[in-house]
Amino acid sequence: MAQARKKDRLLPGFRLTTGFTTLYLSLIVLIPLAALVVKSAGLSPAEWWHTVMAPRVLASYKVSLMTSFFAALVNLVFGLLLAWVLVRYRFPGKRIIDGLVDLPFALPTAVAGIALTTIYAPNGWIGRLTEPFGLKIAYTPLGITIALIFIGVPFVVRTVQPVLQDLAAETEEAAVMLGAYRWRSFFKVILPELTPALMTGFALAFARGIGEYGSVVFISGNMPMRTEITPLLIITKLEQYEYNQAAAIAVVLLLISFVLLLLINLLQRWAGRRLHAA
Amino acid sequence: MKSWKLIPTLLAVALFVVVLSACGSKNDNASGSSASASASSDASASPSAKPSASGKTPDPVELLNVSYDPTRELYEEYNKSFAEYWKQTTGGTVTIKQSHGGSGKQSRAVIDGLEADVVTLALAYDIDAISAKGLIDKDWQKEFDQNSTPYTSTIVFLVRKGNPKGIEDWDDLIKDGVQVITPNPKTSGGARWNYLAAWGYAASKYNNDETKIKEFMTKLFKNVPVLDSGARDATNTFVQRKLGDVLLAWENEAYLALKEFGDDYEIVTPSLSILAEPPVAINDKVVDKKGTREVAEAYLKYLYTEQGQEIAAKNFYRPRLQSVADKYKDQFPQLNLLTIDKDFGGWQAAQKKHFADGGVFDQIYTPGS
C-alpha cells in the first residue's frame, strides 16, 4: 500500500518537505503572529474594543487605508505601463531602468522617507514648485501616498513583467488578423491575461502600504486625526510601554490586511475562471 | 502508519532546535552590539593589561552604555577619558560600547534583554520602566548624587537669525502666524520636557487656572504644523527643511545646531523653563551576572568628577559641580527652572496626567476641541 501511494507522487520527498514547510512557516510566521494575538489578549474585551476603536485610532485607519489604496491604484496603472515598456521595447539604458525598479526594495525605508521629504517639503525641489499653486505635498495625505507609491512600485512591475513576457505573440497576432486594432486587442486580449498578475501586484502593494512605517513617518507630519498612520500609533503605544494595546491595534491591522488579501484572491480566482471559461 | 509519517517532521524539528540553540548560545555575548544598529565602541585597547586591582572584575572588561540620541558626542569623549582614568587607577583595561536611539526605544531594548551595564536615558520615567521589570533596584534614583543626574539641561528656543518673528518668551509661541516645531510627546522623551516647560510657564502665568493653561497649550499646539517622532527629526525639520519659526529643543541640541550651522540661528532663552534631568543608572541584574558592578559604578561616578563635568559642559550639558559651572557660566544663562519632582509630582504623575491615553495631550487633539 505504501508503495502504491508512492507512485501517486511525481516528485519524492513530499513528507519531508511538508514537514519542513509547516515548521518553517510556524517559526517564521505563525508563532510570531500568534504571539501578537496572545499579547493583545492581555486586555479585557472592553479595553480591547476601546483601544482599537478610539477616535484617533479610527482616524488613522482611514489615513492608512485611503493612502495605501490610492498608492496601490497609481502603481497598478503606472506599474503596468512600466512593465509594458520594459518588456515590449528596446531602448538604450533599458537595463538600467529595469534595475532601478527594484531599488525601493533595497533602500532602507527611512532613507527613502527622508529623501522624499527633502524633495517634497515646501522648500524642496518639487515642493517649491507646487507650493505657489496651493498644492502642499509633504505633511499631507498626498505626501504619504507618494511615499507609498515609491515603496509599492516594484510589486506591480515585478508581478506583471513575467506574465507579459510569456504572453504568446500568436494570440495578439490573431487578434490583429481578425481585425482588432491596438486598443481593442489590448483590452480584449492582453489585459484579461494580465488581470490576475495585476491584482496580485495591487494586493501586495496595498498590504505593504498599510503596514509601512519608516518611509511615511517623515513625510506625513504625524498630525493626530489628520496625517497619523496606524503603524505610528502602534509605535506610540510601545513608547508608552502599552504592549497589549500596541498588539491589539497590530492585530486589527493584520485582520484588515488579511481580509483585503483574501477578497482580492477570490476576485482573482473569479477573474481567472471567467477567462478560461471564455 | 501515522507514526511513520511524523518522523520526517520530528527530524526537521530536532534539526531546527539544534540550529537555533547553537545560534542562541553563540549570540548571547554579542547581543549588545547586534541588537542596536548604532552601537559603536571606543577602545583604548592594550593587549597586555595588568591584572586589575580587584579580584572580581574581569579584565579586560567591556561595558555597554545604552543611552539616547543626543548624547552620542558626549559619551564618545567621556568613554575615552574614563578608560584612561581606569587604566591609571586600577591598571585595568575597559572598553565601552555605546548604543544610541530614542530614549523609550532604548529602554524597551533593555527590558527585552539588551545587556546594558549602565543606562543613561532622557527621562527617569524610562528607567522606572526598566526598574519595574526588576532589572534595576527600585531606589535607583538615590544611588548617585543629585537624583542620579550628573548633568542637566533645559528647554530653550532656537530661532532663525535675526529672530524675524521677535520670539522672546513662551507667550510669543501662541501668536497667530508663528509656527512652532516640537516632536510628539507621546513618542519623544525630549518633547515631554518641551511640553511640561510650556505647561509650567502657563501655570505660573495663569496662577494654576487649569482651564486657562489648557487653552494656552491648545493654542500652542495649533501652531505646530508637524509632529515629528523624535527630537533629532524635529531638529531636521527646522534646520534642513526650513519649516517653522521656532524650534523647542534641549539646550545641548540647540548648541549643537548652532555649532553646525552657526550663522543661520540664534538661541533664545525664555524667562522660565524646566530643569531637564537625564538620569543614569546601573543595570543591577546585568552587572551582577557579568561581575562588572565595580567598574560600572566607577564609570557613572566619574561623571561627577571635575573631568567628567568638564566633558559634559563642553558638550553643552549643564554641569552640577559648582567649580565647573562657574567656568562655563557664560554658556548657560541663568533662568527660572521648574523641576519635575516639585512642580509636577514626579514622572509617574506627570505621565499619567498629561501623556497617557486620554490625558491632557490627547484632549488637545480630540475632535471638537
XYZ file of C-alpha atoms in Angstrom:
647
model
C 0.000 0.000 0.000
C 2.809 2.313 0.893
C 4.342 1.603 -2.466
C 1.134 2.258 -4.302
C 0.978 5.592 -2.590
C 4.449 6.494 -3.504
C 3.614 6.136 -7.137
C 0.960 8.819 -6.875
C 3.508 11.482 -6.449
C 5.777 12.558 -9.178
C 8.489 14.076 -7.043
C 9.956 12.380 -3.994
C 10.261 13.844 -0.554
C 6.731 15.098 -0.083
C 6.572 14.283 3.633
C 9.918 15.797 4.452
C 9.192 18.944 2.520
C 5.721 19.360 4.007
C 7.117 18.856 7.463
C 9.800 21.376 6.792
C 7.357 23.851 5.259
C 4.981 23.648 8.185
C 7.731 24.011 10.712
C 9.445 26.820 8.870
C 6.233 28.771 8.424
C 5.383 28.207 12.066
C 8.683 29.527 13.314
C 8.863 32.464 10.984
C 5.246 33.487 10.509
C 2.634 31.695 12.557
C 4.199 31.721 16.010
C 5.139 35.424 15.960
C 1.676 36.335 14.722
C 0.064 34.092 17.302
C 2.201 35.744 19.979
C 0.788 39.059 18.858
C -2.741 37.806 19.343
C -1.852 36.307 22.712
C -0.258 39.585 23.804
C -3.331 41.559 22.842
C -5.444 39.072 24.794
C -3.975 40.622 27.915
C -6.711 43.220 27.571
C -10.292 42.641 28.592
C -12.749 42.637 25.661
C -13.995 46.084 26.642
C -10.472 47.503 26.854
C -9.620 45.833 23.589
C -12.569 47.400 21.846
C -11.879 50.752 23.433
C -8.266 50.645 22.249
C -8.908 49.724 18.655
C -11.977 51.960 18.241
C -10.626 55.143 19.838
C -11.273 58.198 17.621
C -7.613 58.780 16.916
C -7.077 55.151 16.005
C -10.117 55.178 13.729
C -8.845 58.298 12.009
C -5.504 56.595 11.497
C -7.133 53.529 9.880
C -8.762 55.868 7.444
C -5.497 57.611 6.606
C -3.605 54.331 6.273
C -6.269 52.607 4.169
C -7.002 55.508 1.866
C -3.397 56.400 1.144
C -2.439 52.738 0.654
C -5.388 52.223 -1.662
C -4.635 55.224 -3.841
C -0.943 54.442 -3.881
C -1.671 50.876 -4.984
C -4.068 52.187 -7.610
C -1.460 54.537 -9.030
C 1.047 51.716 -9.033
C -1.448 49.498 -10.813
C -1.664 51.900 -13.746
C 1.896 53.120 -13.898
C 3.411 49.822 -12.873
C 1.671 48.217 -15.822
C 2.963 50.954 -18.071
C 6.494 50.456 -16.765
C 6.313 46.697 -17.217
C 4.897 47.219 -20.698
C 7.707 49.494 -21.772
C 10.334 47.227 -20.256
C 9.004 44.107 -21.952
C 7.918 45.407 -25.322
C 10.518 47.919 -26.349
C 14.229 48.120 -26.733
C 15.958 51.342 -25.990
C 19.302 52.461 -24.649
C 19.511 52.328 -20.886
C 16.740 49.775 -20.607
C 18.767 47.538 -18.308
C 19.417 50.443 -16.007
C 15.754 51.343 -15.763
C 14.943 47.695 -15.193
C 17.393 47.678 -12.328
C 16.061 50.916 -10.866
C 12.629 49.369 -10.413
C 13.955 47.137 -7.653
C 15.746 49.840 -5.743
C 12.842 50.691 -3.439
C 13.142 47.104 -2.162
C 16.778 47.594 -1.261
C 16.683 51.069 0.217
C 16.030 51.344 3.949
C 12.582 52.865 4.095
C 13.666 55.618 6.470
C 16.225 56.779 3.930
C 13.521 56.852 1.282
C 11.290 58.805 3.658
C 13.913 61.421 4.402
C 14.822 61.774 0.718
C 11.185 62.143 -0.315
C 10.535 64.685 2.422
C 13.543 66.712 1.350
C 12.204 66.882 -2.180
C 8.535 67.399 -1.482
C 8.801 69.702 1.550
C 7.717 73.300 0.915
C 11.342 74.297 0.364
C 12.307 71.162 -1.586
C 12.913 70.863 -5.316
C 9.398 69.807 -6.144
C 7.530 71.163 -3.143
C 8.836 74.620 -4.016
C 7.183 74.394 -7.428
C 3.804 73.159 -6.250
C 3.526 75.384 -3.181
C 2.621 78.587 -5.116
C -0.356 76.733 -6.600
C -1.608 75.896 -3.146
C -0.594 72.282 -3.536
C 1.096 71.035 -0.395
C 2.620 67.605 -0.659
C 4.789 66.878 2.344
C 2.920 66.707 5.666
C -0.388 65.878 3.946
C -2.055 62.598 2.945
C -0.770 63.292 -0.555
C 2.785 63.076 0.749
C 2.018 59.770 2.458
C 0.561 58.467 -0.800
C 3.720 59.413 -2.667
C 5.878 57.587 -0.138
C 3.685 54.517 -0.503
C 3.789 54.721 -4.295
C 7.552 54.728 -4.044
C 7.776 51.604 -1.928
C 4.994 49.837 -3.877
C 6.271 50.237 -7.435
C 8.307 47.024 -7.650
C 5.392 44.860 -6.527
C 3.252 45.582 -9.581
C 6.083 45.725 -12.110
C 7.674 42.509 -10.936
C 4.458 40.514 -10.884
C 3.237 41.745 -14.270
C 6.532 41.632 -16.139
C 6.965 37.860 -16.413
C 3.357 37.317 -17.452
C 3.661 39.947 -20.118
C 6.883 38.354 -21.284
C 5.267 34.944 -21.620
C 2.226 36.230 -23.430
C 2.111 34.311 -26.720
C 2.603 36.655 -29.616
C 0.300 34.477 -31.670
C -2.843 35.433 -29.799
C -2.150 39.068 -30.352
C -1.327 38.478 -33.987
C -4.514 36.519 -34.387
C -6.477 39.363 -32.842
C -4.944 41.789 -35.261
C -5.581 39.436 -38.173
C -9.195 39.229 -37.142
C -9.435 42.973 -37.348
C -8.941 44.098 -33.754
C -6.940 47.240 -33.618
C -4.486 48.300 -30.987
C -6.798 49.339 -28.178
C -9.260 46.594 -28.788
C -6.619 43.911 -28.798
C -5.162 45.395 -25.650
C -8.411 45.448 -23.740
C -9.866 42.214 -25.073
C -6.793 40.053 -25.407
C -3.903 41.282 -23.344
C -5.498 42.874 -20.320
C -7.589 39.831 -19.338
C -4.449 37.710 -19.380
C -2.698 40.201 -17.160
C -5.535 40.731 -14.720
C -4.528 38.066 -12.174
C -0.949 39.332 -12.079
C -2.108 42.924 -11.844
C -4.384 42.086 -8.976
C -1.631 40.260 -7.148
C 0.646 43.229 -7.605
C -2.077 45.566 -6.437
C -2.792 43.450 -3.375
C 0.873 43.231 -2.442
C 1.405 46.971 -2.827
C -1.767 47.670 -0.867
C -0.869 45.370 2.012
C 2.678 46.698 2.108
C 1.342 50.246 2.268
C -0.910 49.522 5.209
C 1.987 48.295 7.290
C 4.556 50.803 6.102
C 6.194 52.927 8.767
C 9.736 54.072 8.013
C 9.202 55.937 4.772
C 5.954 57.561 5.873
C 6.825 58.818 9.310
C 8.998 61.654 7.985
C 6.779 62.890 5.198
C 3.442 62.578 6.968
C 3.960 65.222 9.632
C 2.209 62.868 12.078
C -0.661 65.209 12.940
C -3.234 63.432 15.088
C -6.592 62.902 13.355
C -5.198 64.097 10.032
C -1.946 62.519 8.898
C -1.263 59.965 11.582
C -0.862 56.461 10.183
C -1.812 53.382 12.168
C 1.729 51.953 12.398
C 2.785 55.214 14.070
C 0.071 54.774 16.681
C 1.377 51.283 17.350
C 4.851 52.728 17.913
C 3.286 55.397 20.130
C 1.730 52.704 22.305
C 5.055 50.915 22.523
C 6.765 54.139 23.580
C 4.335 54.239 26.469
C 5.058 50.619 27.359
C 1.476 49.678 26.436
C 2.455 46.407 24.816
C -1.042 44.954 24.976
C -2.665 47.919 23.311
C 0.005 48.045 20.640
C -0.590 44.369 19.937
C -4.348 44.933 19.786
C -4.033 47.603 17.095
C -1.489 45.485 15.243
C -3.929 42.577 15.244
C -6.627 44.796 13.765
C -4.217 45.942 11.090
C -3.357 42.331 10.315
C -7.018 41.394 10.128
C -7.766 44.238 7.735
C -4.855 43.244 5.514
C -5.810 39.601 5.656
C -9.423 40.251 4.692
C -8.324 42.509 1.855
C -5.859 39.961 0.552
C -8.486 37.255 0.783
C -11.017 39.349 -1.118
C -8.537 40.154 -3.825
C -7.588 36.493 -4.013
C -11.205 35.491 -4.502
C -11.666 38.187 -7.104
C -8.584 36.973 -8.870
C -9.869 33.405 -8.979
C -13.165 34.561 -10.278
C -11.436 36.584 -12.970
C -9.231 33.619 -13.830
C -12.221 31.264 -14.132
C -14.059 33.690 -16.337
C -11.053 33.998 -18.543
C -10.671 30.287 -19.009
C -14.375 29.727 -19.468
C -14.485 32.273 -22.242
C 1.465 4.221 9.691
C 0.749 7.507 11.333
C 3.882 7.486 13.392
C 5.903 6.853 10.265
C 4.564 9.993 8.754
C 5.679 12.023 11.719
C 9.300 11.032 11.601
C 10.490 13.481 8.949
C 8.654 16.263 10.722
C 10.237 15.351 14.025
C 13.623 15.190 12.381
C 13.108 18.633 10.973
C 12.070 19.903 14.399
C 15.109 18.370 16.018
C 17.379 19.860 13.394
C 15.890 23.267 13.887
C 16.127 23.135 17.641
C 19.789 22.226 17.380
C 20.466 25.012 14.925
C 18.570 27.549 16.983
C 20.218 26.666 20.257
C 23.616 26.802 18.609
C 22.876 30.270 17.297
C 21.454 31.283 20.617
C 24.479 30.440 22.678
C 26.812 31.981 20.163
C 24.934 35.244 20.033
C 24.445 35.537 23.729
C 27.503 37.673 24.335
C 27.273 39.623 21.159
C 23.719 40.713 21.704
C 24.892 44.091 22.872
C 26.310 45.113 19.589
C 23.940 43.260 17.312
C 20.746 44.429 18.917
C 21.444 48.053 18.311
C 22.008 49.461 14.893
C 24.122 52.280 16.137
C 26.364 50.556 18.618
C 29.907 51.659 18.346
C 32.838 51.036 20.546
C 35.535 53.178 21.911
C 38.573 51.273 22.909
C 41.830 52.288 24.342
C 42.995 48.791 23.736
C 46.172 47.459 25.157
C 46.602 43.744 24.709
C 48.840 43.089 27.699
C 46.842 44.616 30.500
C 47.985 44.238 34.065
C 45.661 42.317 36.328
C 43.060 44.606 37.767
C 43.220 45.735 41.349
C 40.122 43.866 42.405
C 39.917 40.146 42.098
C 36.326 40.094 40.963
C 36.199 42.408 37.976
C 37.179 40.592 34.804
C 39.992 42.144 32.815
C 39.877 43.405 30.158
C 36.315 44.395 30.857
C 33.662 45.563 28.465
C 30.760 47.801 29.401
C 27.676 48.576 27.384
C 26.196 52.021 27.905
C 22.686 52.260 26.491
C 21.880 55.899 26.002
C 19.618 58.179 23.979
C 20.282 60.073 20.784
C 21.849 63.446 21.641
C 24.479 62.034 23.996
C 26.464 60.372 21.217
C 29.153 63.043 21.101
C 29.242 63.404 24.866
C 29.911 59.739 25.561
C 32.376 59.324 22.750
C 34.572 61.823 24.501
C 33.728 60.659 28.004
C 34.464 56.990 27.329
C 37.989 57.730 26.209
C 38.594 59.790 29.293
C 37.162 57.136 31.589
C 39.186 54.347 30.005
C 42.358 56.340 30.679
C 41.268 57.045 34.230
C 40.512 53.385 34.851
C 43.886 52.393 33.486
C 45.629 54.845 35.746
C 43.790 53.974 38.936
C 43.444 50.217 38.638
C 45.659 49.260 35.733
C 42.723 47.533 34.120
C 41.548 47.841 30.564
C 37.987 48.839 29.944
C 36.205 49.055 26.631
C 32.882 50.838 26.487
C 30.338 50.120 23.836
C 27.724 52.739 23.149
C 24.238 52.306 21.884
C 22.085 55.269 20.966
C 18.466 55.634 19.915
C 15.206 57.128 21.082
C 15.077 57.005 24.879
C 11.899 54.908 25.038
C 13.168 52.554 22.374
C 16.427 52.063 24.238
C 14.585 51.397 27.455
C 12.453 48.745 25.734
C 15.556 47.117 24.278
C 16.998 46.785 27.792
C 13.711 45.403 29.097
C 13.703 42.898 26.258
C 17.179 41.693 27.141
C 19.793 44.030 25.699
C 22.587 43.526 28.227
C 23.339 47.089 29.200
C 25.634 47.521 32.181
C 24.541 51.116 32.575
C 21.679 53.121 31.139
C 21.854 56.871 30.607
C 18.436 57.930 29.337
C 16.440 61.079 28.697
C 13.887 60.675 31.477
C 13.594 58.972 34.822
C 10.330 57.528 33.510
C 12.184 55.352 31.026
C 14.494 53.995 33.730
C 11.498 53.451 36.008
C 10.066 51.234 33.301
C 13.189 49.053 33.368
C 13.129 49.081 37.138
C 9.513 47.920 37.106
C 10.689 44.761 35.332
C 13.038 44.011 38.211
C 16.289 44.705 36.378
C 17.184 47.828 38.296
C 16.836 48.416 42.004
C 13.668 50.278 42.940
C 15.544 53.111 44.646
C 17.887 53.644 41.743
C 17.439 57.395 41.728
C 19.001 57.648 45.188
C 22.052 55.620 44.242
C 24.020 58.526 42.826
C 24.148 62.189 43.810
C 21.683 64.798 42.623
C 18.845 62.474 41.714
C 21.293 60.254 39.825
C 21.562 63.053 37.289
C 25.191 64.131 36.822
C 24.425 66.766 34.231
C 21.257 68.633 33.368
C 19.840 70.622 30.558
C 16.843 72.765 29.906
C 14.472 73.618 27.110
C 15.281 76.677 25.015
C 14.104 78.179 21.728
C 16.097 78.020 18.546
C 15.042 80.776 16.129
C 16.234 81.912 12.744
C 18.982 84.517 12.514
C 17.813 87.971 13.497
C 14.736 86.465 15.190
C 12.359 87.765 12.481
C 9.218 86.912 14.448
C 10.538 88.552 17.598
C 10.197 85.494 19.780
C 11.327 86.217 23.322
C 9.201 84.080 25.593
C 6.510 81.398 25.684
C 3.748 83.968 25.060
C 5.114 84.608 21.606
C 4.609 80.991 20.665
C 0.823 81.157 20.759
C 0.569 84.194 18.497
C -1.130 83.784 15.150
C 1.254 83.102 12.309
C 4.029 81.667 14.442
C 4.958 78.115 13.613
C 6.405 76.023 16.426
C 8.390 72.852 15.816
C 8.368 70.249 18.559
C 8.236 66.476 18.371
C 5.361 64.376 19.611
C 5.423 63.981 23.410
C 3.969 60.526 23.022
C 6.959 59.250 21.089
C 9.771 61.520 22.219
C 11.256 61.973 25.661
C 12.593 65.418 24.819
C 9.181 66.536 23.637
C 7.765 65.726 27.054
C 10.222 68.183 28.603
C 9.136 70.778 25.991
C 5.514 70.255 26.755
C 5.977 70.426 30.525
C 8.096 73.567 30.279
C 5.301 75.275 28.331
C 2.748 73.997 30.801
C 4.828 75.278 33.710
C 5.025 78.708 32.147
C 1.276 78.852 31.603
C 0.686 77.596 35.136
C 2.692 80.418 36.633
C 1.137 82.966 34.308
C -2.475 81.943 34.938
C -1.995 81.133 38.577
C -2.620 77.426 38.080
C -6.029 78.000 36.491
C -6.276 74.693 34.661
C -8.815 75.798 32.023
C -6.627 78.705 31.023
C -3.493 76.571 30.986
C -5.204 74.082 28.703
C -6.306 76.900 26.430
C -2.725 78.066 26.236
C -1.490 74.581 25.421
C -4.165 74.058 22.782
C -3.214 77.317 21.104
C 0.437 76.370 21.260
C -0.123 73.009 19.626
C -2.391 74.592 16.997
C 0.764 76.391 15.910
C 2.642 73.128 15.498
C 2.489 72.198 11.811
C 4.320 68.877 12.050
C 4.753 66.466 14.937
C 7.976 64.590 14.366
C 8.510 61.353 16.180
C 11.848 62.244 17.762
C 13.974 65.205 18.799
C 16.555 64.752 16.056
C 13.778 64.545 13.442
C 12.329 67.819 14.691
C 15.734 69.485 14.516
C 15.997 68.250 10.932
C 12.589 69.634 10.079
C 13.562 73.017 11.422
C 17.126 73.165 10.170
C 17.071 71.238 6.900
C 13.502 71.734 5.694
C 13.371 75.291 6.981
C 9.936 74.698 8.383
C 8.678 76.738 11.319
C 9.798 79.877 13.129
C 10.962 78.379 16.391
C 12.249 75.003 17.493
C 11.704 73.877 21.054
C 14.853 71.986 21.867
C 17.133 70.674 24.536
C 19.711 73.331 25.235
C 22.530 70.986 24.233
C 20.787 70.144 20.944
C 20.318 73.842 20.249
C 24.023 74.453 20.827
C 24.930 71.546 18.573
C 22.740 73.016 15.823
C 24.446 76.352 16.374
C 27.846 74.689 16.126
C 26.874 73.046 12.824
C 25.013 75.922 11.191
C 26.120 78.827 13.352
C 25.256 81.747 11.142
C 21.644 80.835 10.487
C 20.277 80.512 14.002
C 20.067 82.084 17.430
C 19.252 80.664 20.805
C 16.530 82.419 22.792
C 16.343 81.580 26.470
C 12.823 82.007 27.833
C 12.128 83.564 31.220
C 11.103 80.236 32.672
C 11.802 76.692 31.682
C 12.225 73.262 33.144
C 15.239 71.540 34.610
C 15.644 68.606 32.254
C 17.248 65.771 34.144
C 18.583 62.899 32.058
C 19.433 60.343 34.719
C 21.855 57.433 34.854
C 21.557 54.035 36.487
C 23.297 50.705 36.854
C 21.557 47.688 35.432
C 21.822 45.556 38.580
C 20.837 42.233 37.025
C 23.421 42.510 34.291
C 26.375 43.810 36.316
C 25.857 41.114 38.930
C 25.776 38.467 36.256
C 28.828 39.776 34.429
C 30.745 40.806 37.538
C 31.069 44.356 36.281
C 29.435 46.221 39.138
C 32.628 47.816 40.376
C 33.642 49.287 37.039
C 30.072 50.280 36.147
C 29.804 52.188 39.402
C 33.133 53.890 38.802
C 32.001 54.720 35.282
C 28.933 56.610 36.488
C 30.688 58.185 39.468
C 33.382 59.550 37.203
C 30.658 61.644 35.548
C 30.526 63.690 38.742
C 34.247 64.385 38.888
C 35.808 67.545 37.581
C 36.931 65.833 34.372
C 33.524 64.287 33.791
C 31.746 67.560 34.437
C 34.112 69.376 32.139
C 33.319 66.961 29.296
C 29.598 67.352 29.951
C 29.895 71.144 29.851
C 31.952 71.014 26.689
C 29.149 69.024 25.126
C 26.661 71.658 26.238
C 25.168 69.865 29.207
C 24.853 71.949 32.352
C 27.387 70.704 34.901
C 26.360 70.082 38.509
C 29.752 70.771 40.017
C 29.957 74.413 41.095
C 33.574 74.952 40.042
C 32.893 73.765 36.509
C 29.555 75.562 36.375
C 31.303 78.809 37.243
C 33.788 78.295 34.487
C 31.037 77.860 31.918
C 28.583 80.379 33.294
C 28.566 82.473 30.120
C 27.451 79.477 28.130
C 24.498 78.712 30.373
C 22.360 81.748 31.202
C 20.511 81.794 34.496
C 16.760 81.364 34.317
C 13.911 80.136 36.483
C 13.763 76.387 36.293
C 10.879 74.213 37.334
C 11.592 70.653 38.362
C 9.673 67.559 37.527
C 9.515 66.421 41.148
C 8.440 69.665 42.800
C 6.212 71.128 40.118
C 4.714 68.052 38.524
C 4.834 65.474 41.301
C 7.386 63.253 39.577
C 7.343 61.436 36.292
C 4.735 58.846 37.144
C 2.178 61.520 37.982
C 3.113 63.745 35.036
C 2.956 60.851 32.618
C -0.440 59.787 33.862
C -1.974 63.223 33.747
C -0.503 64.519 30.507
C 0.740 61.813 28.204
C -1.197 58.649 28.972
C -4.078 57.806 26.650
C -6.957 60.175 27.218
C -4.616 62.529 29.088
C -4.332 66.260 28.523
C -2.211 65.928 25.411
C -4.780 63.675 23.788
C -7.560 66.063 24.740
C -5.816 68.804 22.794
C -6.235 66.673 19.705
C -9.695 65.187 20.153
C -12.151 66.406 17.544
C -14.133 69.454 18.515
C -11.536 70.982 20.774
